[in-house]
Short mmCIF file of C-alpha atoms and ligand atoms in Angstrom, two decimals:
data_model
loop_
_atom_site.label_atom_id
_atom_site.label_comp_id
_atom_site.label_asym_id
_atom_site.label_seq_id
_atom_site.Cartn_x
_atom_site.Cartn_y
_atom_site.Cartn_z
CA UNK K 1 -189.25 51.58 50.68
CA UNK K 2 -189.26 51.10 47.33
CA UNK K 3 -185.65 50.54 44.50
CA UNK K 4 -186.49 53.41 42.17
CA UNK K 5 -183.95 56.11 41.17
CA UNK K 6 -184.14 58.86 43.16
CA UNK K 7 -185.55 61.52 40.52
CA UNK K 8 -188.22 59.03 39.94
CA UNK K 9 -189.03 59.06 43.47
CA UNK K 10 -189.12 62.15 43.78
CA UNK K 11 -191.97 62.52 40.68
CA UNK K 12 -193.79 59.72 41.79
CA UNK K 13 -194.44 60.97 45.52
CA UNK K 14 -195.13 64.61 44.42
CA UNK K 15 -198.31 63.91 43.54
CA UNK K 16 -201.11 61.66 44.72
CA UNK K 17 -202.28 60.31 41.08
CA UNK K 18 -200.45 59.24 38.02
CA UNK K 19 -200.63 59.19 34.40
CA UNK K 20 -198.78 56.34 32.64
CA UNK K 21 -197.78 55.53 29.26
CA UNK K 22 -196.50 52.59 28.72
CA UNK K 23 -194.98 50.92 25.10
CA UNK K 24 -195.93 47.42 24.10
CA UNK K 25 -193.21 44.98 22.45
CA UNK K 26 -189.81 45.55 24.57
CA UNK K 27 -191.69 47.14 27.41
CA UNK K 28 -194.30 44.80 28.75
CA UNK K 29 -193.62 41.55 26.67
CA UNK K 30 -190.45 40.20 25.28
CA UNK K 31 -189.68 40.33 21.55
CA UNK K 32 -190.61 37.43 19.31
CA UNK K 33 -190.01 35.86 16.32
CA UNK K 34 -192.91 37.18 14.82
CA UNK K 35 -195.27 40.03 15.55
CA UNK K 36 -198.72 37.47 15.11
CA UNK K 37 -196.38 35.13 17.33
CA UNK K 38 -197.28 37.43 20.43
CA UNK K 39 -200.21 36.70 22.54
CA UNK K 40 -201.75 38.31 24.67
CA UNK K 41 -200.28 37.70 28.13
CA UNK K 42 -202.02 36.75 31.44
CA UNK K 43 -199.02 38.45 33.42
CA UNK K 44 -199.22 42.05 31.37
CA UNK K 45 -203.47 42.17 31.75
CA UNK K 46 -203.41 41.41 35.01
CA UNK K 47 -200.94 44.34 35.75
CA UNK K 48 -202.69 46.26 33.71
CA UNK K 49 -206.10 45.85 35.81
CA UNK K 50 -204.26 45.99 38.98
CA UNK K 51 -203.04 49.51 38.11
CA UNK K 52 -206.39 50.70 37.08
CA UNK K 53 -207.96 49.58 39.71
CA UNK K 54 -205.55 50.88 42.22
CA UNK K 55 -207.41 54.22 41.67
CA UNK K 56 -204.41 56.16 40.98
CA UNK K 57 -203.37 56.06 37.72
CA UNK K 58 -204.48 56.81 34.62
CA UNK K 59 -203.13 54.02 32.04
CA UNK K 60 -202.36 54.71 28.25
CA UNK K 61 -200.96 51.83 25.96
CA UNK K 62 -198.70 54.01 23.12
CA UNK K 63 -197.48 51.18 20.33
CA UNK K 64 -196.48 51.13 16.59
CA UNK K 65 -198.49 48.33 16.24
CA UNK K 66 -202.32 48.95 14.94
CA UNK K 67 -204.46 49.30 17.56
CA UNK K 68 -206.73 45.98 16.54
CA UNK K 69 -203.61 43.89 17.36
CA UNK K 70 -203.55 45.89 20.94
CA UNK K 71 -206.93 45.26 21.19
CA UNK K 72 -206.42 41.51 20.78
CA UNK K 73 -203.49 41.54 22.99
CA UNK K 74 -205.05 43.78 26.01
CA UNK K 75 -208.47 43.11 26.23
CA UNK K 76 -208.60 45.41 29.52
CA UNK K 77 -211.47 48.38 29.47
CA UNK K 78 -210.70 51.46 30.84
CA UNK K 79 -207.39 52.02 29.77
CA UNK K 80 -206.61 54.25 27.02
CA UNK K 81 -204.93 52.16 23.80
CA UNK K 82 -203.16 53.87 21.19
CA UNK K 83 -202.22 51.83 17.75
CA UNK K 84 -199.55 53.26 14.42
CA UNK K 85 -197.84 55.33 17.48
CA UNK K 86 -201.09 57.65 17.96
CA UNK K 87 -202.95 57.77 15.03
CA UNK K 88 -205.97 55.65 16.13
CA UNK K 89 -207.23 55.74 19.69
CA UNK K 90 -209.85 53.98 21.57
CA UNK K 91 -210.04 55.77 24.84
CA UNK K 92 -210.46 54.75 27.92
CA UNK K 93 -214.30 55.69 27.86
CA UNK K 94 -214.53 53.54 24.55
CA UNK K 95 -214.88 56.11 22.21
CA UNK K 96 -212.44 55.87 19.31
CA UNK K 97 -210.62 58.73 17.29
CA UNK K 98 -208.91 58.50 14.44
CA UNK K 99 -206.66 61.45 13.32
CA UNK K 100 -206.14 60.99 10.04
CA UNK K 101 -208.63 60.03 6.96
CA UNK K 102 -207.74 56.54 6.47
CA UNK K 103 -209.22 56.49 2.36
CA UNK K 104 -206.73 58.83 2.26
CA UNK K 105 -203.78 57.76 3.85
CA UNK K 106 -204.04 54.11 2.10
CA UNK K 107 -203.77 54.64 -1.87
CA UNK K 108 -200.43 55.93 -1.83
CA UNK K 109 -199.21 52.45 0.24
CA UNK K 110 -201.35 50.82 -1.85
CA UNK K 111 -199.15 51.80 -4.92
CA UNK K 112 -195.93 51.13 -2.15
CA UNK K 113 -196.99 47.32 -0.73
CA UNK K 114 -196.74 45.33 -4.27
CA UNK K 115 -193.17 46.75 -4.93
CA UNK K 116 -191.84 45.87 -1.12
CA UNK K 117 -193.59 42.68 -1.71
CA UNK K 118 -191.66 42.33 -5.18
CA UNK K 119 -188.73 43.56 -3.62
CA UNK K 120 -188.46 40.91 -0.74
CA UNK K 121 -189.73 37.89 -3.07
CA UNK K 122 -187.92 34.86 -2.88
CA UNK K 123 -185.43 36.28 -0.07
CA UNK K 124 -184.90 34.78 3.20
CA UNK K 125 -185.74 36.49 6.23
CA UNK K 126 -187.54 39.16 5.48
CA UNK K 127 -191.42 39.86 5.94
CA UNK K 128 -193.88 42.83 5.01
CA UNK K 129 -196.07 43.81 7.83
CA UNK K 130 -198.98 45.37 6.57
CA UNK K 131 -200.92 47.64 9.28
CA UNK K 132 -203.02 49.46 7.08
CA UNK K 133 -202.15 52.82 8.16
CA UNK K 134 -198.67 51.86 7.51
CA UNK K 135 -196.24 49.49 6.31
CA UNK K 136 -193.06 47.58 8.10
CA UNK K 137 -190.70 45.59 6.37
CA UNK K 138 -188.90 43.46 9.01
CA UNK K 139 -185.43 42.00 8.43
CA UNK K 140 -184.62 40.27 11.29
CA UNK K 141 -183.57 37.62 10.39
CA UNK K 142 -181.41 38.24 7.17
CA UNK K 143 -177.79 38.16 6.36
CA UNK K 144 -176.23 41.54 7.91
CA UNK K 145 -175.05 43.04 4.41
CA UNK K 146 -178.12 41.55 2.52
CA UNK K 147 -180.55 43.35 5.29
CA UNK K 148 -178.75 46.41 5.49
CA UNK K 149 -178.63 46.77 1.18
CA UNK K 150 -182.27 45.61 0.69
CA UNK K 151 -183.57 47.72 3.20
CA UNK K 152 -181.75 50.84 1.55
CA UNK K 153 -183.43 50.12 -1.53
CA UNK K 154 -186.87 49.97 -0.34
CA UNK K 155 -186.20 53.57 1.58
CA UNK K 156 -185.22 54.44 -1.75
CA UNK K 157 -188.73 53.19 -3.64
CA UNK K 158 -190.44 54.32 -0.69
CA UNK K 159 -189.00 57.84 -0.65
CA UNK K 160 -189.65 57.43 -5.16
CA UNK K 161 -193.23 56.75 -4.59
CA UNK K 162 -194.85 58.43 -1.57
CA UNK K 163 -195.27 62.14 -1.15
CA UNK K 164 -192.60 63.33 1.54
CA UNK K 165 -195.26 66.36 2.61
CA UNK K 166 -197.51 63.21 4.01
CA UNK K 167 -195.51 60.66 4.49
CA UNK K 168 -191.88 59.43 6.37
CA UNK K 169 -190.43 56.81 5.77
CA UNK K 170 -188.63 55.33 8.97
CA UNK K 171 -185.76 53.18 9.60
CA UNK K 172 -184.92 51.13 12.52
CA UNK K 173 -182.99 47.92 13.62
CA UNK K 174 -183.55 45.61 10.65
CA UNK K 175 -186.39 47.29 10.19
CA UNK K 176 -188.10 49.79 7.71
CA UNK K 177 -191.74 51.24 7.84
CA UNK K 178 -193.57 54.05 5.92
CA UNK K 179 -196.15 55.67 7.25
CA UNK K 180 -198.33 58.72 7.49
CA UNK K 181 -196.07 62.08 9.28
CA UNK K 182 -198.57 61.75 11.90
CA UNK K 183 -197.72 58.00 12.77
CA UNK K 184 -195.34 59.08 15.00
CA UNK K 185 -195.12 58.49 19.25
CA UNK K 186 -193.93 62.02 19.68
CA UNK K 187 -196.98 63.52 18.04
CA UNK K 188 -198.97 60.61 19.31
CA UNK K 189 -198.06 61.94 22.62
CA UNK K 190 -198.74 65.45 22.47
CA UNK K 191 -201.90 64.58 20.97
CA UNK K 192 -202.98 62.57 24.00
CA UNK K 193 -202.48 65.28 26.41
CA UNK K 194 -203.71 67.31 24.29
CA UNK K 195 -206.99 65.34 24.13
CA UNK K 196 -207.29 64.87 28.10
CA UNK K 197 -204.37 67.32 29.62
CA UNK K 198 -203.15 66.18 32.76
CA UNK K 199 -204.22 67.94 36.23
CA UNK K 200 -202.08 67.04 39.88
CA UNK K 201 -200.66 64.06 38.10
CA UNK K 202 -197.14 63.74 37.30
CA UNK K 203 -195.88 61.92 34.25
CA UNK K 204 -194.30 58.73 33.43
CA UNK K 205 -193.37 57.28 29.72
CA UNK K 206 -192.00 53.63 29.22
CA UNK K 207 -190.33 52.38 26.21
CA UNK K 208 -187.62 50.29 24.93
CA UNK K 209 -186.58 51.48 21.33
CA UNK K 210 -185.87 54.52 18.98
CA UNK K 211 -189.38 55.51 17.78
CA UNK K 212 -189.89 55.41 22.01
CA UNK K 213 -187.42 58.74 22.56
CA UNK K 214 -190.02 61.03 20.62
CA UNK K 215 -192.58 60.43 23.62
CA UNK K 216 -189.81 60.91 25.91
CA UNK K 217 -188.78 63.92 25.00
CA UNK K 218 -192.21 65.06 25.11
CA UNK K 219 -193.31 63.70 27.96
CA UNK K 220 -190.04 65.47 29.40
CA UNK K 221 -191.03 68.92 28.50
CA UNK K 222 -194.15 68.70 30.15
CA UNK K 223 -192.39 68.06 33.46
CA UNK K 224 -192.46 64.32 33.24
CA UNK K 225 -189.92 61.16 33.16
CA UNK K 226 -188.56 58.70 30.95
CA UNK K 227 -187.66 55.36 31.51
CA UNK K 228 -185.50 53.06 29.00
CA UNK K 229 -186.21 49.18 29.13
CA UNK K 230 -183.25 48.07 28.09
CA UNK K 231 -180.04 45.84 29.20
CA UNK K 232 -177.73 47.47 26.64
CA UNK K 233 -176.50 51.77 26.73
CA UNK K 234 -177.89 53.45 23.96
CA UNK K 235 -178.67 57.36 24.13
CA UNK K 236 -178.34 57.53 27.50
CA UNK K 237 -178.22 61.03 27.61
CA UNK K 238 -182.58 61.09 26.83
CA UNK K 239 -183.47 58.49 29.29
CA UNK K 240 -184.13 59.61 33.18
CA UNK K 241 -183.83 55.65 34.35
CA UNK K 242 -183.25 52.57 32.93
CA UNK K 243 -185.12 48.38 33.65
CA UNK K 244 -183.40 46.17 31.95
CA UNK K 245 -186.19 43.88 30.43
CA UNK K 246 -190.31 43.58 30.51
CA UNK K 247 -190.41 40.96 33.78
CA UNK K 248 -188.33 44.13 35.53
CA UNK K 249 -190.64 46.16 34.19
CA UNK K 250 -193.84 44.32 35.48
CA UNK K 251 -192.44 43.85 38.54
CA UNK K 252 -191.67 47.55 39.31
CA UNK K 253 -195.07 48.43 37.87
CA UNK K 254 -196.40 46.78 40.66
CA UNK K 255 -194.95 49.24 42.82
CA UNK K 256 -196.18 52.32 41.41
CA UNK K 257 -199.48 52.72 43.78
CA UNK K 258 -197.35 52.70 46.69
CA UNK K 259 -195.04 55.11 45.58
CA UNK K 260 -197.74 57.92 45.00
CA UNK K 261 -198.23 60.76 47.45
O1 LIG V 301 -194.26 50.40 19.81
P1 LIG V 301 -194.18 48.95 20.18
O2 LIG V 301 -195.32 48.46 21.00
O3 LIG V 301 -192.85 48.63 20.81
O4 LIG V 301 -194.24 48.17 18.81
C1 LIG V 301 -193.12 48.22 17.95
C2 LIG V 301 -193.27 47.22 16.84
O5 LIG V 301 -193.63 46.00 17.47
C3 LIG V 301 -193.79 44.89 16.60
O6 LIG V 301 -192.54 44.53 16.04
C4 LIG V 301 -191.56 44.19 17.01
O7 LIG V 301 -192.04 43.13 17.84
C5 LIG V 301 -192.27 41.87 17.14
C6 LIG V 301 -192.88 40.89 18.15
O8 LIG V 301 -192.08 40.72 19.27
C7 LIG V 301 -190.94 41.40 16.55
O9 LIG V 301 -191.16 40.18 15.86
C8 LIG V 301 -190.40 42.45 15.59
O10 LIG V 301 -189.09 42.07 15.14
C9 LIG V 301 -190.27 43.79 16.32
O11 LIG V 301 -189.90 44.82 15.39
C10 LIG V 301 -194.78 45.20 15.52
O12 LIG V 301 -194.74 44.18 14.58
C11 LIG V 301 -194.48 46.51 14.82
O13 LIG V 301 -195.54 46.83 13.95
C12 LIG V 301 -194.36 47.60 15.87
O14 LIG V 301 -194.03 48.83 15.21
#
């Protein structure tokens, strides 16, 4: 028998396959420090075979970060791995898609990056995350009032210099990124089912944090279920079931084959 909720259950056995989406950085590996701190990790690529190989499921990787850092940190074929929440794809056959024109995404943050980078000089505890497609600042760790304040302002210049009909500009905890509309893990979502739609599967999304609720919601309204990795309540209501970190997480996963129809 097997400790999932009972909804979940019930998904998971009505159908003999699965497709699963799963989030990166709060999902399957703790936070860190820093994003280049993470590497890739023997314990999430050898889950990630086992589940592809169980037959059963079909995997997708959905992160905000670009999809050459997944690629570093996943080096696992056959799975689908989407990078700036959706926006570039390499599927699972190894083609790769990219949904946007990328000469023309990148001028505008071009104009953005040097007045973030001006904006953050000489202050402690922020950094400027440059994915190409996009751009995070990350405040975690600066003073409370000082994060909160400086990240304000660069939502401000942000909002000054990049066109709102193509761009968003996207807040989060201690945390600030502008990016294309598109770079976002609700339309990332649709987009993937869109792309391969699913057939006698059911649906599972995983994900830890704000920009994660988009893809719930959608992968809600198709019939499927969201689960929350995550100690702490926050917008419960959204979530169908809740792990409270990534070794949870990886050990449930290991589950899932038996759990099928
Ligand atoms: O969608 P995800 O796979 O959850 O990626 C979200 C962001 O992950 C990275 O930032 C976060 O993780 C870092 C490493 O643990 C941490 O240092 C940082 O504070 C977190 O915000 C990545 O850097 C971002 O680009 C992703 O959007």
């Amino acid at each position: 028998m097997n400790n999932s909720d009972q909804k979940i259950q019930t998904l998971l056995s009505s159908q003999p396959r699965l497709r699963l989406f799963l989030d990166y950085d709060g999902t399957l590996a703790d936070f860190r420090d820093h994003p280049d701190q993470v590497e890739p990790l023997p314990e999430v690529i050898d889950l990630l075979k086992f589940l592809r190989n169980s037959g059963k499921i079909k995997l997708a990787v959905l992160s905000g970060r670009r999809l050459a850092h997944l690629q570093a940190l996943i080096p696992v074929n056959g799975i689908t791995l989407a990078g700036t929440y959706g926006l570039e794809i390499l599927k699972a056959d190894g083609s790769l898609h990219y949904r946007l024109d990328y000469n023309r995404v990148r001028p505008a943050l071009e104009v953005l990056k040097p007045i973030w980078i001006e904006l953050i000089k000489d202050k402690q505890g922020f950094f400027l995350e440059d994915k190409g497609w996009s751009l995070a600042l990350h405040a975690r760790f600066a003073e409370d009032v000082i994060a909160a304040n400086l990240l304000e302002k660069a939502q401000d210049q942000a909002a000054e210099t990049l066109d709102i009909k193509e761009f968003r500009v996207v807040p989060g905890h201690r945390f600030l990124e502008a990016g294309p509309l598109l770079a976002d893990k609700g339309e990332g979502m649709k987009y993937l089912l869109e792309i391969d739609p699913p057939e006698e599967e059911s649906l599972l999304y995983l994900g830890d944090d704000d920009k994660d609720e988009a893809a719930f919601r959608v992968i809600q309204s198709c019939g499927g279920a969201a689960i929350r990795v995550c100690s702490n309540v926050i917008n419960q209501a959204i979530e169908d079931w809740r792990l409270p970190n990534p070794q949870e997480t990886r050990l449930w996963l290991r589950s899932l084959p038996g759990q099928l129809a």
